[in-house]
Coordinates of N, CA and C in Angstrom, one line a residue:
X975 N -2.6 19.4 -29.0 CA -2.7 18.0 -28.6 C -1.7 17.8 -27.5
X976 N -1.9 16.6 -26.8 CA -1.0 16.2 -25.9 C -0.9 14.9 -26.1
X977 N 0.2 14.4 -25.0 CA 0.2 12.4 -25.1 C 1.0 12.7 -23.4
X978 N 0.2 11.7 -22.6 CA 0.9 11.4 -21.5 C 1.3 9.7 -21.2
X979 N 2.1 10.1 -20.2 CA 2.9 8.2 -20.3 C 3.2 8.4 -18.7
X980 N 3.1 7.8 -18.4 CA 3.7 7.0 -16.9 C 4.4 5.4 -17.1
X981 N 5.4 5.3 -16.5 CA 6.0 4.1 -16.7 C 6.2 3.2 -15.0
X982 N 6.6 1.8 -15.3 CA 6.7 1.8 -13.7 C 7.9 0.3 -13.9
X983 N 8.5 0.6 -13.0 CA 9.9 -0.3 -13.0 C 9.8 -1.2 -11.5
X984 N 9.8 -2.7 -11.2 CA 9.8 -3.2 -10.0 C 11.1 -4.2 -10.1
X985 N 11.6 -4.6 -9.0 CA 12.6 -5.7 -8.7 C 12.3 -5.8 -7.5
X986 N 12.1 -7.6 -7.5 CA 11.4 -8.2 -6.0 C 12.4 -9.3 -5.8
X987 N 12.0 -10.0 -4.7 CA 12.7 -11.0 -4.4 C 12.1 -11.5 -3.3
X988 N 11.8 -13.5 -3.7 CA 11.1 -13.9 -2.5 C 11.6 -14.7 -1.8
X989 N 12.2 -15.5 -0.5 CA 12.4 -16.0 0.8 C 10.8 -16.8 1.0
X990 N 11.1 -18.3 0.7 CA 9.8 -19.3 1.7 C 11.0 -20.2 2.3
X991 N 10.5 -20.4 3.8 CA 11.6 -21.2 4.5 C 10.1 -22.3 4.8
X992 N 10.5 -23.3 5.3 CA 9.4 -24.1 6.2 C 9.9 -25.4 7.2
X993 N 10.2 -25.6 8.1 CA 10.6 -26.4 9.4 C 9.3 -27.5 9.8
X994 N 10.1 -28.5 8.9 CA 8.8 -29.1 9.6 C 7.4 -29.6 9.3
X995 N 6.8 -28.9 8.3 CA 5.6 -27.9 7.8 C 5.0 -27.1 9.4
X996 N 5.6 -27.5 10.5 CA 5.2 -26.1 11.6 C 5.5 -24.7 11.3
X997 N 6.6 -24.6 11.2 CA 7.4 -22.8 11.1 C 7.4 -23.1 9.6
X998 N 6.5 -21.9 9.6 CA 6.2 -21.4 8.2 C 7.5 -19.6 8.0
X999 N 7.9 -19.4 7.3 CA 7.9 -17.8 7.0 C 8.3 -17.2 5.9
X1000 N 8.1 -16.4 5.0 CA 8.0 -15.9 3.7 C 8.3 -14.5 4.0
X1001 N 9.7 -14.1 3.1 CA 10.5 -12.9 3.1 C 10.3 -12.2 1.9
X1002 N 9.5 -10.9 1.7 CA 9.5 -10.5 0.3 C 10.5 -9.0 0.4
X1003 N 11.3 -8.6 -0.7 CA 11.8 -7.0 -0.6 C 11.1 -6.5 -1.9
X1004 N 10.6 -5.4 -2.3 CA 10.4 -4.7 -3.3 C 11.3 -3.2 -3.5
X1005 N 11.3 -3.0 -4.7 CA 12.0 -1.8 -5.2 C 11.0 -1.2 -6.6
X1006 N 10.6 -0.8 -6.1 CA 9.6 -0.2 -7.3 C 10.3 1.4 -7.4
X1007 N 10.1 1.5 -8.8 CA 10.3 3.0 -9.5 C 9.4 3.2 -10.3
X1008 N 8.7 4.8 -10.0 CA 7.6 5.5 -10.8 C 8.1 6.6 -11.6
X1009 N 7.9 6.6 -12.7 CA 8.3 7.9 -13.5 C 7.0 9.1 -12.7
X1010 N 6.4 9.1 -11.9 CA 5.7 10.1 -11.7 C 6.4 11.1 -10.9
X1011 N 7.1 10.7 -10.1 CA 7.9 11.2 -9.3 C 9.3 11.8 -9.7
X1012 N 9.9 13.0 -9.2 CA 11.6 13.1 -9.7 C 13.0 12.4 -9.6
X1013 N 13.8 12.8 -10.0 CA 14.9 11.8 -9.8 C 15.4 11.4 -8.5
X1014 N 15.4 12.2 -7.8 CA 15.5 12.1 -6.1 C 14.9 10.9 -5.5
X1015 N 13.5 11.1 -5.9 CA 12.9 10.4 -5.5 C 11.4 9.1 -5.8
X1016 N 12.7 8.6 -7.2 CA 11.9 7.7 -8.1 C 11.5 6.7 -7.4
X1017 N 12.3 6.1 -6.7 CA 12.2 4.6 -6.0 C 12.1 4.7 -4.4
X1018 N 11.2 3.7 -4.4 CA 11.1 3.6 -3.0 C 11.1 1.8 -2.7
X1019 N 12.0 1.3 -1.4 CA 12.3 0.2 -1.2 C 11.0 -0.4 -0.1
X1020 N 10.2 -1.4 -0.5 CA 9.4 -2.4 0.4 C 9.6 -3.4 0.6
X1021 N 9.6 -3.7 2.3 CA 10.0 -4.9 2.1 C 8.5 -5.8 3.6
X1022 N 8.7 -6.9 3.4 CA 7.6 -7.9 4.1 C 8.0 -8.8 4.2
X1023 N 7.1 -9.1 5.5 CA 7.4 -10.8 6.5 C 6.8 -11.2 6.7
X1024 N 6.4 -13.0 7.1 CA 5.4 -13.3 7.6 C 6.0 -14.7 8.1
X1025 N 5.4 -14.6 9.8 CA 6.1 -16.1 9.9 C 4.3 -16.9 10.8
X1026 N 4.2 -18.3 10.5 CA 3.1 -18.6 11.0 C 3.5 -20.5 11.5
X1027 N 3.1 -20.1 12.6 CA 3.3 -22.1 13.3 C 1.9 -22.6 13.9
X1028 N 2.5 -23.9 13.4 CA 0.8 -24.7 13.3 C 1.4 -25.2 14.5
X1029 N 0.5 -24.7 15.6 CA 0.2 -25.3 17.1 C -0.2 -26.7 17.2
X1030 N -1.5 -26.7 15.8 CA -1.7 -27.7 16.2 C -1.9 -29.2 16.0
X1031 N -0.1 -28.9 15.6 CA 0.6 -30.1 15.5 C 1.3 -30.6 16.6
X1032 N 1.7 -29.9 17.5 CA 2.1 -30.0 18.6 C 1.5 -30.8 19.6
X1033 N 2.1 -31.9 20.4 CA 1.3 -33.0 21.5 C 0.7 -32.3 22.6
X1034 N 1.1 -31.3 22.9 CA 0.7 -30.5 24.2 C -1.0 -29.6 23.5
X1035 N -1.2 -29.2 22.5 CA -2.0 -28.9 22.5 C -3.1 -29.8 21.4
X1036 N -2.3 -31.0 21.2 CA -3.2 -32.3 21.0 C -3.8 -32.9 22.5
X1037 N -3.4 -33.1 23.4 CA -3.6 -33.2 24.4 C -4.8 -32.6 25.1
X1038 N -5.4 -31.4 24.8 CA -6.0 -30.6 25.3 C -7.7 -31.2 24.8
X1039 N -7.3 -31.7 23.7 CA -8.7 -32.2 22.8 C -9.9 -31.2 22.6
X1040 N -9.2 -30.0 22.5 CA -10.2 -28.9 22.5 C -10.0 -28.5 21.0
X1041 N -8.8 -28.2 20.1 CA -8.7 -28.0 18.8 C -8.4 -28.9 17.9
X1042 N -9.1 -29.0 16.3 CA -8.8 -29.6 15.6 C -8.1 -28.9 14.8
X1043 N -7.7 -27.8 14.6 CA -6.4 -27.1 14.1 C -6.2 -25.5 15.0
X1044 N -4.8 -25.2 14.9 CA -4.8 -24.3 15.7 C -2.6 -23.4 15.0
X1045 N -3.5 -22.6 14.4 CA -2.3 -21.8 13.9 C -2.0 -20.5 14.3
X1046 N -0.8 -20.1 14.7 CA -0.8 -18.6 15.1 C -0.1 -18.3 13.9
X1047 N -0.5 -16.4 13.5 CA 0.5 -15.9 12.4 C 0.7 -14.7 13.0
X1048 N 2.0 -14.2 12.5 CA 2.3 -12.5 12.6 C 3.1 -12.1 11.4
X1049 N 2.8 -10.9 11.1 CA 2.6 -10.5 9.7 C 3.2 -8.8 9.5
X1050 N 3.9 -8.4 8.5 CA 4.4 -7.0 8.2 C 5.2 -6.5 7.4
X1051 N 4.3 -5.6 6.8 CA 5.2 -5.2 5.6 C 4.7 -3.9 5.1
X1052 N 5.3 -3.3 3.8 CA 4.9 -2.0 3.6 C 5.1 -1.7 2.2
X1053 N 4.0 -1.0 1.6 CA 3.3 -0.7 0.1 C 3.8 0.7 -0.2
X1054 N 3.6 1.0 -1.1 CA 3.5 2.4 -1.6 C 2.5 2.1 -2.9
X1055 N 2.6 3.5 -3.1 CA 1.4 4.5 -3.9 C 1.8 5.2 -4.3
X1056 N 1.7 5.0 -5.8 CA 2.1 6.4 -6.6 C 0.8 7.0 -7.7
X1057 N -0.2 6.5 -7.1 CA -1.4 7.0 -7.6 C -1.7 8.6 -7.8
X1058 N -1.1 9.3 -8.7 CA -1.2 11.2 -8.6 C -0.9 10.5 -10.4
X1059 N -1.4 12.3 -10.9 CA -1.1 12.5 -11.7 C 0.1 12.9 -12.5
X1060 N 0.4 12.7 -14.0 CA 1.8 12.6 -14.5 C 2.1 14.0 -14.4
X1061 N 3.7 14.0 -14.3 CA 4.7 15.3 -14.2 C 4.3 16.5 -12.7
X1062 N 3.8 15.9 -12.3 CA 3.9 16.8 -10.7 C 4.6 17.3 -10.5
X1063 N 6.2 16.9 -10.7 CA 7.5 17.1 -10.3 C 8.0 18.2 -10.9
X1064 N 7.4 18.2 -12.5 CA 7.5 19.5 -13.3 C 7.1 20.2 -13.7
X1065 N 7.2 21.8 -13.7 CA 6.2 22.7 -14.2 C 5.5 22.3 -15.7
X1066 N 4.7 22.4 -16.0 CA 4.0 21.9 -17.1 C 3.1 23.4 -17.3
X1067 N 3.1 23.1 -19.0 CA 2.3 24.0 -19.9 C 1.3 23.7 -20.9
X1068 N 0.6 24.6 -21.0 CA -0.8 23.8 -21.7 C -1.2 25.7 -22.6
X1069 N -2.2 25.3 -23.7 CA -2.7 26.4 -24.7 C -3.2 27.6 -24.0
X1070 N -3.5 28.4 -24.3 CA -4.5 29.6 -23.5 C -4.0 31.0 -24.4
X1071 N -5.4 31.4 -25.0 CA -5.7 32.0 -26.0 C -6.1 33.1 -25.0
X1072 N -5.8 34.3 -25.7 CA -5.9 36.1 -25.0 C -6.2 36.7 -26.4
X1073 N -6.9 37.7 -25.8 CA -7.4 38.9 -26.6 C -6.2 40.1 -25.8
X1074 N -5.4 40.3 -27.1 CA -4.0 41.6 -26.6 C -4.6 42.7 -28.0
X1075 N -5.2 42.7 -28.5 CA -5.7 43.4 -29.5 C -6.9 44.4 -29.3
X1076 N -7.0 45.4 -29.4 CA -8.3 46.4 -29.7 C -9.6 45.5 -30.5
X1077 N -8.9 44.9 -31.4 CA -10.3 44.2 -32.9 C -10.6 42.8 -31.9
X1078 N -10.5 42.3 -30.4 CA -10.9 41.3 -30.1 C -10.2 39.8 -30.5
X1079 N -9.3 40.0 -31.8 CA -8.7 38.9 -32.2 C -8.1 38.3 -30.7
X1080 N -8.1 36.6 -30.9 CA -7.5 35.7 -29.6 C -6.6 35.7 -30.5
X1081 N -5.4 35.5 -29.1 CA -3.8 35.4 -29.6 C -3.7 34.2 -28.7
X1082 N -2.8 33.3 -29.5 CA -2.2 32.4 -29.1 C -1.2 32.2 -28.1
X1083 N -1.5 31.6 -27.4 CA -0.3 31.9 -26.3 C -0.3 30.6 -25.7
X1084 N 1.2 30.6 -24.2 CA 1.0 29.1 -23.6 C 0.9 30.0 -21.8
X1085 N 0.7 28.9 -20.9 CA 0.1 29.4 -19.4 C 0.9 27.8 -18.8
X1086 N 1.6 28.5 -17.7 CA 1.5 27.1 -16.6 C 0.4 26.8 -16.1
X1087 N 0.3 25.2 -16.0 CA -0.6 24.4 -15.6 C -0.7 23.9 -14.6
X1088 N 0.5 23.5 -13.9 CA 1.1 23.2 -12.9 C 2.0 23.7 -12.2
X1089 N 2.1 23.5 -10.5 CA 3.2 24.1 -10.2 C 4.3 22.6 -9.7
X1090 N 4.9 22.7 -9.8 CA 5.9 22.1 -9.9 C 6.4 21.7 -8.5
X1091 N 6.5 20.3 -7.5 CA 7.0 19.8 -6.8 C 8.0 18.7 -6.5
X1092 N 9.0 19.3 -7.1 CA 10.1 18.0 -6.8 C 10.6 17.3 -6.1
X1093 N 10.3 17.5 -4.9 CA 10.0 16.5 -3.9 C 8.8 15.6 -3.1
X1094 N 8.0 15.4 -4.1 CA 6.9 14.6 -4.2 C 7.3 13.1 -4.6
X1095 N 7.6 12.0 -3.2 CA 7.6 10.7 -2.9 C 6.4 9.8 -3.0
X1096 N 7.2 8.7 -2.9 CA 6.1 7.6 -3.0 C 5.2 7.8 -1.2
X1097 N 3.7 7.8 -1.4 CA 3.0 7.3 -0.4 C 3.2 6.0 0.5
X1098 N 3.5 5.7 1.5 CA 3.8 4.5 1.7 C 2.7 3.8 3.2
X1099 N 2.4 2.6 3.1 CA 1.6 2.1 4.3 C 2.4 1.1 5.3
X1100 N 2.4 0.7 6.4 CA 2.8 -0.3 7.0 C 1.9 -1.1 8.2
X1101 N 1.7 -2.3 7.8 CA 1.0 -2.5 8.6 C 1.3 -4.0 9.3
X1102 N 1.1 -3.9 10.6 CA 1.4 -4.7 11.2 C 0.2 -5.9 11.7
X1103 N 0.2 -7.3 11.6 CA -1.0 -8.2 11.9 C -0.8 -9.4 12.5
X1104 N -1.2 -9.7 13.7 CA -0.7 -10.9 14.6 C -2.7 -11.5 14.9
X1105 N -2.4 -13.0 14.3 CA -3.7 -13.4 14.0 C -3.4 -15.2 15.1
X1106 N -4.9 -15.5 14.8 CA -4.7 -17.0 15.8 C -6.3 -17.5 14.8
X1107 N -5.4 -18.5 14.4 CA -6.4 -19.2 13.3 C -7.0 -21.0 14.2
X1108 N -8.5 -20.7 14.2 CA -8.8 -21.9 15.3 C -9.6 -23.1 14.7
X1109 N -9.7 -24.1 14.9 CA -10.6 -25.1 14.4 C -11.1 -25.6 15.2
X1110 N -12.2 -26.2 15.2 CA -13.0 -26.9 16.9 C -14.1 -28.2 15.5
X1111 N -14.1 -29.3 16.3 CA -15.1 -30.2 16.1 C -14.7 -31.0 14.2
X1112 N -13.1 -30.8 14.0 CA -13.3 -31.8 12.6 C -13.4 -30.3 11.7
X1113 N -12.8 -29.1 12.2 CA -13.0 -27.9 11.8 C -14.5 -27.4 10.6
X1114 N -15.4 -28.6 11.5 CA -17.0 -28.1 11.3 C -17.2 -26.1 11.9
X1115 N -16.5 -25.9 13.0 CA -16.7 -24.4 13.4 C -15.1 -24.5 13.5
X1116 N -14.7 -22.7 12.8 CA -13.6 -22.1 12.5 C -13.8 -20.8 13.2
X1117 N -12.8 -20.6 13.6 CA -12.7 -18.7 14.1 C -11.0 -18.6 13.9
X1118 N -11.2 -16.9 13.4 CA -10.1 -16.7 13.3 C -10.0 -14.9 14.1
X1119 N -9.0 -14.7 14.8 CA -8.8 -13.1 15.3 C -7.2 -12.6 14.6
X1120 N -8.0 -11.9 14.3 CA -6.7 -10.6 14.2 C -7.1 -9.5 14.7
X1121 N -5.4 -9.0 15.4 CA -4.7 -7.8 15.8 C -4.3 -7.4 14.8
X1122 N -4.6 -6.0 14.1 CA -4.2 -5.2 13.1 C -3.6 -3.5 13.5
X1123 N -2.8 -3.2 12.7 CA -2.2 -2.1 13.0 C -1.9 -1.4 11.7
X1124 N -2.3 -0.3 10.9 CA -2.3 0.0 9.8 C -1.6 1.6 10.1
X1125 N -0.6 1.7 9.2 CA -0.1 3.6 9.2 C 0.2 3.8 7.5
X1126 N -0.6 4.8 7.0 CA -0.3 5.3 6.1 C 0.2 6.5 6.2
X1127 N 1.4 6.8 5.9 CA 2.3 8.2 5.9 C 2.7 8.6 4.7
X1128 N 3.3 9.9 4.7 CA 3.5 10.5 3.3 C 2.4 10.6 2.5
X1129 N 0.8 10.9 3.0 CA 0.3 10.9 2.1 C 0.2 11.7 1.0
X1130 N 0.1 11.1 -0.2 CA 0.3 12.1 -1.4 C -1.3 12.9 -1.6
X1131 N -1.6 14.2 -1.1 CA -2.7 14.5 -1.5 C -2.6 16.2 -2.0
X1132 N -3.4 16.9 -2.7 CA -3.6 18.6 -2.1 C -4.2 19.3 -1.7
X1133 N -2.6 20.0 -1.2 CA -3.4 21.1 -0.2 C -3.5 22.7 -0.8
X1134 N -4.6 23.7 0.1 CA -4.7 24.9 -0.7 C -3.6 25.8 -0.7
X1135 N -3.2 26.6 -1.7 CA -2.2 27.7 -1.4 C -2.9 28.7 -1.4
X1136 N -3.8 29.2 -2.0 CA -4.3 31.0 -1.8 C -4.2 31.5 -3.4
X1137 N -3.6 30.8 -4.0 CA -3.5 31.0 -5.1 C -2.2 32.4 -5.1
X1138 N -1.2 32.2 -4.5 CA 0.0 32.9 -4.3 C 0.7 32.7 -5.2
X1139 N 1.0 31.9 -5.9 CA 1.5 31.3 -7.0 C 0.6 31.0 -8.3
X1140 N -0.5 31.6 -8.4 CA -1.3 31.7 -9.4 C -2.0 30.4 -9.4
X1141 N -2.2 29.4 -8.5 CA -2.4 27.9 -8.4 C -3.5 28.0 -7.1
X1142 N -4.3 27.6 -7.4 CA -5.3 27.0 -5.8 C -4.9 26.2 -5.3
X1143 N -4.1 25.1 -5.7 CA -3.6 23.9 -4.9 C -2.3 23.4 -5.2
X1144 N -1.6 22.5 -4.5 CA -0.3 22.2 -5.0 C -0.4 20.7 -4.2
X1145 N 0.3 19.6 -5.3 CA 0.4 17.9 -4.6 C 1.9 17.9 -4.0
X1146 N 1.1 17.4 -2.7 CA 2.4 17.3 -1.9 C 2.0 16.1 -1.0
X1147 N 3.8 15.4 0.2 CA 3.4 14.6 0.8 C 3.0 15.3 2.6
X1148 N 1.6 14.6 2.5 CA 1.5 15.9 3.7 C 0.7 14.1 4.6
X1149 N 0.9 14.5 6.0 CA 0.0 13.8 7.1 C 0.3 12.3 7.2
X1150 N -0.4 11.5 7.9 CA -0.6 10.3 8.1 C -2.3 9.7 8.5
X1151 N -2.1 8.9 8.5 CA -3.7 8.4 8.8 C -2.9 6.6 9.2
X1152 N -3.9 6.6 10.5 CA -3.6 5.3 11.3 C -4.8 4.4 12.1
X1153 N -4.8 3.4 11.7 CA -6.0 2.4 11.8 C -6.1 1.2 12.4
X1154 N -6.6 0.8 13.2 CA -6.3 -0.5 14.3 C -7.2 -0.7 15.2
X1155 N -7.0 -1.7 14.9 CA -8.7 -2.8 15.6 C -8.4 -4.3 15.8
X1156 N -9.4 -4.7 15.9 CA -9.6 -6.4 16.3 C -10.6 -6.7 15.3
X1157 N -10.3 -8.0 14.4 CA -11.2 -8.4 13.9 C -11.7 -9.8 14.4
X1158 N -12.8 -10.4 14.3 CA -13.4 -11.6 14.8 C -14.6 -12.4 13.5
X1159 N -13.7 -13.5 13.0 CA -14.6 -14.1 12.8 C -14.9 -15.9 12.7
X1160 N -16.5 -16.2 12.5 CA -16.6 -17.7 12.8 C -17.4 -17.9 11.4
X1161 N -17.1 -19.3 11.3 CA -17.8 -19.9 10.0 C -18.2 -21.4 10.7
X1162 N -19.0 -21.7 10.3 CA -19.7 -23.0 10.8 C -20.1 -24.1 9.5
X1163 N -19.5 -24.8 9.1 CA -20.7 -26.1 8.6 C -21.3 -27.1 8.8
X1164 N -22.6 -26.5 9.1 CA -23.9 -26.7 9.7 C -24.2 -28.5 9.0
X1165 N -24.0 -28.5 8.0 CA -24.3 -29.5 7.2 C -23.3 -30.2 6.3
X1166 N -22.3 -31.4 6.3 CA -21.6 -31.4 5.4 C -22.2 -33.1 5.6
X1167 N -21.8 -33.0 3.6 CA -21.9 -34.9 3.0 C -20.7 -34.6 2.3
X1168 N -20.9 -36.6 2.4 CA -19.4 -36.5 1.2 C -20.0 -37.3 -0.1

């Protein structure tokens, strides 16, 4: 038989400031700890921002009589992942039965399971987002654009060994993957009662 456990430990802390109701901005830090990971490298610190001003409260772009609301935001922060399976960090053992006998009898025995990586971190993402939130007509029609900028590094994934170590694969933090675009969208109501 077996029993596996993963545990997970966070300490956060949050920052809302507001000026006005124009300047908006919200400070979060995280500290999360994974038992999946070794002692080295149990915890990993996140932290995030976000600050956003309503334009269009402002007389200058009241003036314009082109928006009925008009907000800009910029945005950034960073996640992790400790999504892998328990004890990575340690060699682990599991049952495996042999025939060491002439008569065919299975003998009891134990086999590594795993190979063992103790420097296996948290995955972490960061992504960066500067957006312009618009209203037109009694905000009957809305659009909003974001600039997005996504990096995931340290990815936790595996890769092959050759079986050099009696293992075909070993979890490690290997590469990055990076993502960025423009998004665009509009919503309209076509029809509104009260």
């Amino acid at each position: 038989s077996n029993k596996l456990q993963s545990t997970l430990t966070d300490y956060f802390g949050r920052v809302n400031y507001a000026y006005k109701d124009k300047l908006l901005a919200t400070f979060t830090m995280r500290y999360d700890g994974s038992s999946k990971f070794g002692p080295k490298n149990k915890y990993g610190l996140f932290p995030s921002g976000a600050l956003a001003y309503r334009l269009g409260d402002e007389d200058f772009i009241k003036n314009l009589n082109t928006f009925s609301s008009l907000k800009a935001r910029v945005s950034y922060g960073v996640t992790g992942n400790d999504r892998v399976p328990n004890y990575l960090y340690l060699s682990t053992f599991g049952s495996w039965n042999v025939v060491l006998n002439p008569d065919g009898n299975l003998q009891p025995g134990v086999e590594p399971t795993t190979l063992a990586n103790p420097n296996l971190k948290w995955e972490s993402t960061a992504q960066f987002d500067a957006g312009l939130d618009m209203g037109f007509l009694n905000d009957r029609i809305t659009a909003t654009v974001d600039v997005y900028r996504k990096v995931t590094s340290n990815l936790l994934m595996q890769i092959p060994i050759g079986q050099y170590y009696g293992f075909n694969n070993v979890w490690v933090n290997g590469g990055s993957i990076e993502n960025k675009g423009i998004e665009l969208s509009i919503n309209t109501a076509n029809i509104k009662s009260t």
